[in-house]
Short mmCIF file of C-alpha atoms and ligand atoms in Angstrom, two decimals:
data_model
loop_
_atom_site.label_atom_id
_atom_site.label_comp_id
_atom_site.label_asym_id
_atom_site.label_seq_id
_atom_site.Cartn_x
_atom_site.Cartn_y
_atom_site.Cartn_z
CA UNK A 7 -3.87 -27.08 5.70
CA UNK A 8 -2.94 -31.60 5.43
CA UNK A 9 -5.96 -33.05 6.55
CA UNK A 10 -7.65 -35.96 7.77
CA UNK A 11 -10.67 -36.05 6.77
CA UNK A 12 -10.11 -37.26 3.49
CA UNK A 13 -10.99 -41.11 3.98
CA UNK A 14 -14.38 -39.95 5.16
CA UNK A 15 -17.31 -39.44 2.19
CA UNK A 16 -18.07 -36.28 0.46
CA UNK A 17 -21.02 -34.29 2.28
CA UNK A 18 -23.76 -33.17 0.54
CA UNK A 19 -25.21 -29.55 2.29
CA UNK A 20 -28.65 -28.98 2.51
CA UNK A 21 -29.45 -25.22 1.42
CA UNK A 22 -30.14 -24.33 5.43
CA UNK A 23 -26.19 -25.66 5.49
CA UNK A 24 -24.92 -23.72 2.66
CA UNK A 25 -26.75 -20.54 4.15
CA UNK A 26 -24.75 -20.71 7.79
CA UNK A 27 -21.89 -21.40 5.33
CA UNK A 28 -22.45 -17.57 2.70
CA UNK A 29 -22.37 -16.20 6.54
CA UNK A 30 -19.00 -18.47 7.72
CA UNK A 31 -16.85 -17.79 4.54
CA UNK A 32 -18.63 -13.97 4.74
CA UNK A 33 -16.91 -13.34 7.68
CA UNK A 34 -13.93 -14.65 6.16
CA UNK A 35 -14.30 -11.85 3.55
CA UNK A 36 -14.67 -9.24 5.79
CA UNK A 37 -11.90 -10.12 7.60
CA UNK A 38 -9.87 -10.39 3.94
CA UNK A 39 -10.98 -7.05 2.54
CA UNK A 40 -10.50 -5.10 6.54
CA UNK A 41 -6.10 -6.82 6.40
CA UNK A 42 -6.23 -5.38 2.40
CA UNK A 43 -7.56 -2.00 3.37
CA UNK A 44 -4.54 -2.30 6.46
CA UNK A 45 -1.70 -3.47 4.50
CA UNK A 46 1.41 -0.74 3.98
CA UNK A 47 4.58 -0.34 4.14
CA UNK A 48 5.88 -1.14 7.71
CA UNK A 49 3.10 -2.91 9.49
CA UNK A 50 4.42 -6.17 10.66
CA UNK A 51 2.78 -9.93 10.10
CA UNK A 52 1.75 -10.21 13.74
CA UNK A 53 -0.05 -7.00 13.05
CA UNK A 54 -2.28 -8.26 10.46
CA UNK A 55 -2.92 -11.50 13.06
CA UNK A 56 -4.87 -9.71 15.97
CA UNK A 57 -6.49 -7.47 13.29
CA UNK A 58 -7.97 -11.15 11.88
CA UNK A 59 -9.03 -12.14 14.77
CA UNK A 60 -10.21 -9.36 17.13
CA UNK A 61 -12.51 -9.12 13.77
CA UNK A 62 -13.55 -12.99 13.11
CA UNK A 63 -14.08 -12.48 17.10
CA UNK A 64 -16.74 -9.71 16.96
CA UNK A 65 -18.72 -11.19 14.18
CA UNK A 66 -19.31 -14.50 16.74
CA UNK A 67 -17.44 -16.84 15.04
CA UNK A 68 -13.85 -18.58 15.78
CA UNK A 69 -10.81 -18.57 13.45
CA UNK A 70 -10.69 -21.67 12.04
CA UNK A 71 -6.59 -22.03 11.66
CA UNK A 72 -5.41 -21.15 15.63
CA UNK A 73 -4.44 -24.66 17.01
CA UNK A 74 -5.46 -26.59 14.32
CA UNK A 75 -2.96 -29.26 14.01
CA UNK A 76 -1.44 -26.64 17.14
CA UNK A 77 -1.13 -23.95 14.61
CA UNK A 78 0.05 -21.32 16.18
CA UNK A 79 -2.11 -18.01 15.04
CA UNK A 80 -5.75 -17.12 13.77
CA UNK A 81 -4.05 -16.22 10.01
CA UNK A 82 -2.00 -17.50 6.96
CA UNK A 83 0.33 -14.62 6.25
CA UNK A 84 2.88 -16.01 3.68
CA UNK A 85 5.25 -13.27 2.11
CA UNK A 86 7.58 -13.37 -1.03
CA UNK A 87 8.97 -16.81 -1.74
CA UNK A 88 6.50 -18.16 1.14
CA UNK A 89 3.61 -20.15 -0.69
CA UNK A 90 0.96 -20.77 2.44
CA UNK A 91 1.42 -21.41 6.65
CA UNK A 92 3.54 -18.62 7.22
CA UNK A 93 3.10 -18.28 10.85
CA UNK A 94 2.79 -14.15 11.63
CA UNK A 95 5.51 -12.18 13.30
CA UNK A 96 6.12 -8.98 15.08
CA UNK A 97 9.50 -9.55 13.10
CA UNK A 98 8.19 -10.18 9.73
CA UNK A 99 7.65 -6.43 8.53
CA UNK A 100 5.69 -5.68 5.35
CA UNK A 101 8.42 -3.85 3.23
CA UNK A 102 7.67 -1.72 -1.00
CA UNK A 103 8.12 -4.19 -3.16
CA UNK A 104 7.27 -7.62 -1.57
CA UNK A 105 3.84 -10.04 -1.89
CA UNK A 106 1.64 -11.25 0.81
CA UNK A 107 -1.14 -15.09 0.24
CA UNK A 108 -3.35 -14.35 2.94
CA UNK A 109 -5.38 -17.32 3.23
CA UNK A 110 -8.30 -17.33 6.82
CA UNK A 111 -10.85 -19.95 8.15
CA UNK A 112 -13.91 -19.48 10.12
CA UNK A 113 -16.34 -21.66 12.68
CA UNK A 114 -19.07 -19.95 12.81
CA UNK A 115 -22.54 -21.94 13.50
CA UNK A 116 -20.45 -25.64 13.00
CA UNK A 117 -19.38 -24.56 9.82
CA UNK A 118 -16.87 -23.08 8.38
CA UNK A 119 -15.02 -20.29 5.93
CA UNK A 120 -11.82 -20.28 4.28
CA UNK A 121 -10.55 -17.94 1.22
CA UNK A 122 -7.18 -16.57 0.90
CA UNK A 123 -6.53 -13.27 -1.09
CA UNK A 124 -2.42 -12.36 -2.21
CA UNK A 125 -1.82 -9.00 -2.12
CA UNK A 126 1.09 -5.97 -3.13
CA UNK A 127 2.95 -3.73 -0.73
CA UNK A 128 3.74 -0.25 -3.04
CA UNK A 129 4.94 -1.27 -6.71
CA UNK A 130 6.10 -4.51 -7.23
CA UNK A 131 7.98 -5.90 -10.43
CA UNK A 132 5.77 -6.41 -13.47
CA UNK A 133 6.20 -9.92 -13.81
CA UNK A 134 4.75 -10.64 -10.27
CA UNK A 135 1.94 -8.42 -10.60
CA UNK A 136 1.38 -10.52 -13.37
CA UNK A 137 2.36 -13.93 -11.38
CA UNK A 138 -0.69 -12.90 -9.31
CA UNK A 139 -3.57 -11.78 -11.76
CA UNK A 140 -2.31 -15.37 -13.02
CA UNK A 141 -3.31 -16.81 -10.49
CA UNK A 142 -6.52 -14.09 -9.74
CA UNK A 143 -7.67 -15.82 -12.86
CA UNK A 144 -7.11 -19.12 -12.48
CA UNK A 145 -9.23 -19.39 -9.80
CA UNK A 146 -12.34 -18.05 -11.84
CA UNK A 147 -11.43 -19.68 -14.67
CA UNK A 148 -10.92 -23.18 -12.22
CA UNK A 149 -14.56 -21.81 -10.59
CA UNK A 150 -16.22 -22.02 -14.20
CA UNK A 151 -15.45 -25.07 -14.28
CA UNK A 152 -17.68 -26.39 -10.77
CA UNK A 153 -20.72 -27.77 -11.65
CA UNK A 154 -23.42 -30.17 -12.07
CA UNK A 155 -21.71 -32.82 -14.11
CA UNK A 156 -18.45 -32.06 -14.35
CA UNK A 157 -15.53 -33.43 -12.59
CA UNK A 158 -12.80 -32.62 -9.94
CA UNK A 159 -9.78 -32.41 -12.50
CA UNK A 160 -12.63 -30.31 -14.91
CA UNK A 161 -11.41 -27.93 -12.28
CA UNK A 162 -7.65 -28.75 -11.63
CA UNK A 163 -7.37 -28.73 -15.49
CA UNK A 164 -8.91 -24.94 -16.02
CA UNK A 165 -6.49 -24.42 -13.29
CA UNK A 166 -3.45 -25.85 -14.73
CA UNK A 167 -4.12 -24.85 -18.33
CA UNK A 168 -4.49 -21.56 -17.57
CA UNK A 169 -1.18 -21.16 -14.94
CA UNK A 170 1.17 -22.85 -17.52
CA UNK A 171 -0.37 -20.96 -20.84
CA UNK A 172 1.72 -17.57 -18.13
CA UNK A 173 4.92 -19.19 -17.67
CA UNK A 174 3.92 -19.72 -14.50
CA UNK A 175 3.68 -23.30 -12.77
CA UNK A 176 0.37 -25.07 -10.14
CA UNK A 177 1.87 -26.32 -6.79
CA UNK A 178 1.84 -29.69 -6.18
CA UNK A 179 1.81 -30.54 -2.34
CA UNK A 180 -1.05 -28.84 -1.57
CA UNK A 181 -4.35 -28.93 -2.73
CA UNK A 182 -7.45 -27.74 -2.33
CA UNK A 183 -10.68 -29.83 -0.70
CA UNK A 184 -13.90 -29.98 0.38
CA UNK A 185 -15.75 -28.25 3.33
CA UNK A 186 -18.76 -27.80 5.38
CA UNK A 187 -18.52 -29.74 9.29
CA UNK A 188 -15.04 -29.60 9.30
CA UNK A 189 -11.98 -27.44 8.03
CA UNK A 190 -10.65 -30.21 5.20
CA UNK A 191 -13.11 -32.63 3.80
CA UNK A 192 -13.38 -34.94 0.42
CA UNK A 193 -12.67 -34.15 -2.35
CA UNK A 194 -9.21 -33.01 -2.70
CA UNK A 195 -9.11 -30.39 -5.08
CA UNK A 196 -5.43 -30.57 -7.52
CA UNK A 197 -4.51 -27.53 -9.24
CA UNK A 198 -3.22 -30.31 -11.64
CA UNK A 199 -4.76 -32.91 -13.52
CA UNK A 200 -3.96 -36.46 -12.36
CA UNK A 201 -4.00 -39.87 -13.50
CA UNK A 202 -6.48 -41.23 -11.69
CA UNK A 203 -10.34 -40.21 -12.36
CA UNK A 204 -11.92 -37.55 -9.96
CA UNK A 205 -15.40 -37.10 -8.23
CA UNK A 206 -18.42 -36.41 -9.97
CA UNK A 207 -19.25 -33.12 -8.78
CA UNK A 208 -22.29 -33.25 -7.56
CA UNK A 209 -25.44 -30.20 -6.70
CA UNK A 210 -24.86 -29.73 -3.31
CA UNK A 211 -21.19 -29.78 -2.45
CA UNK A 212 -18.94 -27.27 -1.72
CA UNK A 213 -15.25 -26.92 -2.49
CA UNK A 214 -12.22 -24.13 -1.26
CA UNK A 215 -10.41 -23.87 -4.19
CA UNK A 216 -7.63 -22.66 -4.10
CA UNK A 217 -4.35 -22.23 -7.12
CA UNK A 218 -1.02 -21.97 -5.44
CA UNK A 219 0.91 -20.72 -7.59
CA UNK A 220 5.08 -20.53 -8.87
CA UNK A 221 6.60 -17.62 -10.45
CA UNK A 222 9.45 -20.61 -10.54
CA UNK A 223 9.28 -24.27 -9.97
CA UNK A 224 6.42 -25.89 -8.77
CA UNK A 225 8.97 -27.62 -5.88
CA UNK A 226 7.79 -26.29 -2.58
CA UNK A 227 9.98 -27.26 0.98
CA UNK A 228 8.78 -26.99 4.24
CA UNK A 229 10.46 -24.73 6.78
CA UNK A 230 12.28 -26.22 10.41
CA UNK A 231 9.23 -24.77 11.89
CA UNK A 232 7.29 -27.19 9.77
CA UNK A 233 4.61 -25.28 8.82
CA UNK A 234 5.83 -22.17 6.57
CA UNK A 235 5.96 -23.71 2.83
CA UNK A 236 8.52 -21.73 0.89
CA UNK A 237 9.21 -22.44 -3.23
CA UNK A 238 11.71 -25.13 -3.83
CA UNK A 239 14.23 -21.98 -6.08
CA UNK A 240 12.96 -19.08 -3.28
CA UNK A 241 11.22 -17.00 -6.08
CA UNK A 242 7.66 -15.49 -5.59
CA UNK A 243 4.09 -17.35 -4.66
CA UNK A 244 0.29 -16.72 -5.03
CA UNK A 245 -2.88 -17.97 -3.55
CA UNK A 246 -6.54 -17.42 -4.52
CA UNK A 247 -9.30 -19.21 -2.48
CA UNK A 248 -13.00 -19.07 -2.84
CA UNK A 249 -15.03 -21.61 -0.77
CA UNK A 250 -17.79 -22.49 -3.58
CA UNK A 251 -21.31 -24.21 -3.21
CA UNK A 252 -22.56 -26.58 -6.44
CA UNK A 253 -25.91 -24.97 -6.75
CA UNK A 254 -28.26 -26.36 -9.60
CA UNK A 255 -27.39 -22.74 -11.60
CA UNK A 256 -23.77 -23.31 -11.29
CA UNK A 257 -21.30 -22.36 -8.74
CA UNK A 258 -22.37 -19.98 -5.54
CA UNK A 259 -19.12 -18.28 -4.56
CA UNK A 260 -19.53 -17.69 -0.82
CA UNK A 261 -16.68 -16.53 0.15
CA UNK A 262 -17.20 -13.08 -2.42
CA UNK A 263 -17.73 -10.39 -0.08
CA UNK A 264 -21.69 -8.83 -0.80
CA UNK A 265 -22.15 -5.58 -0.22
CA UNK A 266 -25.16 -4.14 2.71
CA UNK A 267 -25.76 -1.02 0.64
MG1 MG B 224 -8.78 -23.75 1.98
#
């Protein structure tokens, strides 16, 4: 999502703050895992939004996207050619062969969590399945570079290289971001390498890394609802996101679900 916080400095979180962010992100992970289990043909994106919101409130968190700059729902549900910021709707019914990107954010005890996954409904085209796998692995490649001593551009490069090697393109108009007591904080984390120097990665930063990868051209458009971002060529797009804390031992994925049993 667009941000108005990028003019502020990059914040360094204390271990206690990172613990709260871990809890905020575990609720996000719980929502995404619940939605993944409920996705079947015939369900509407509105129903997914209700399930997400209910889980969030049951876990004493607030849905972070609801009302954010006027966004009308808790979940971003983006189907097929929709890249990000799809608005859930009773009219949008999932069909076999569709793919859907689910992006969810929470606010918990003053801190935010943010993550996204893309899943398929029923059997899908092989190359579209590859789009999903490449986007997921591109996120892993980016996270591997999120370590002390590297720059943000090392994360960007890893994502871009892996994606383009596989014949897909990265979205330029939307980027990852820092996260903390604001949903969007500096630094911006592009999924491609920019000309200008980018910040050094320091211990205590928390980064929401989120490759948005298109099947065809990189260009995207915003629809008339002023939210839904679609690919310019209307070919499918995938999106994965994790919130990652930078520790002295390397990246710690806060939004990866930790099993309690
Ligand atoms: Mg995000």
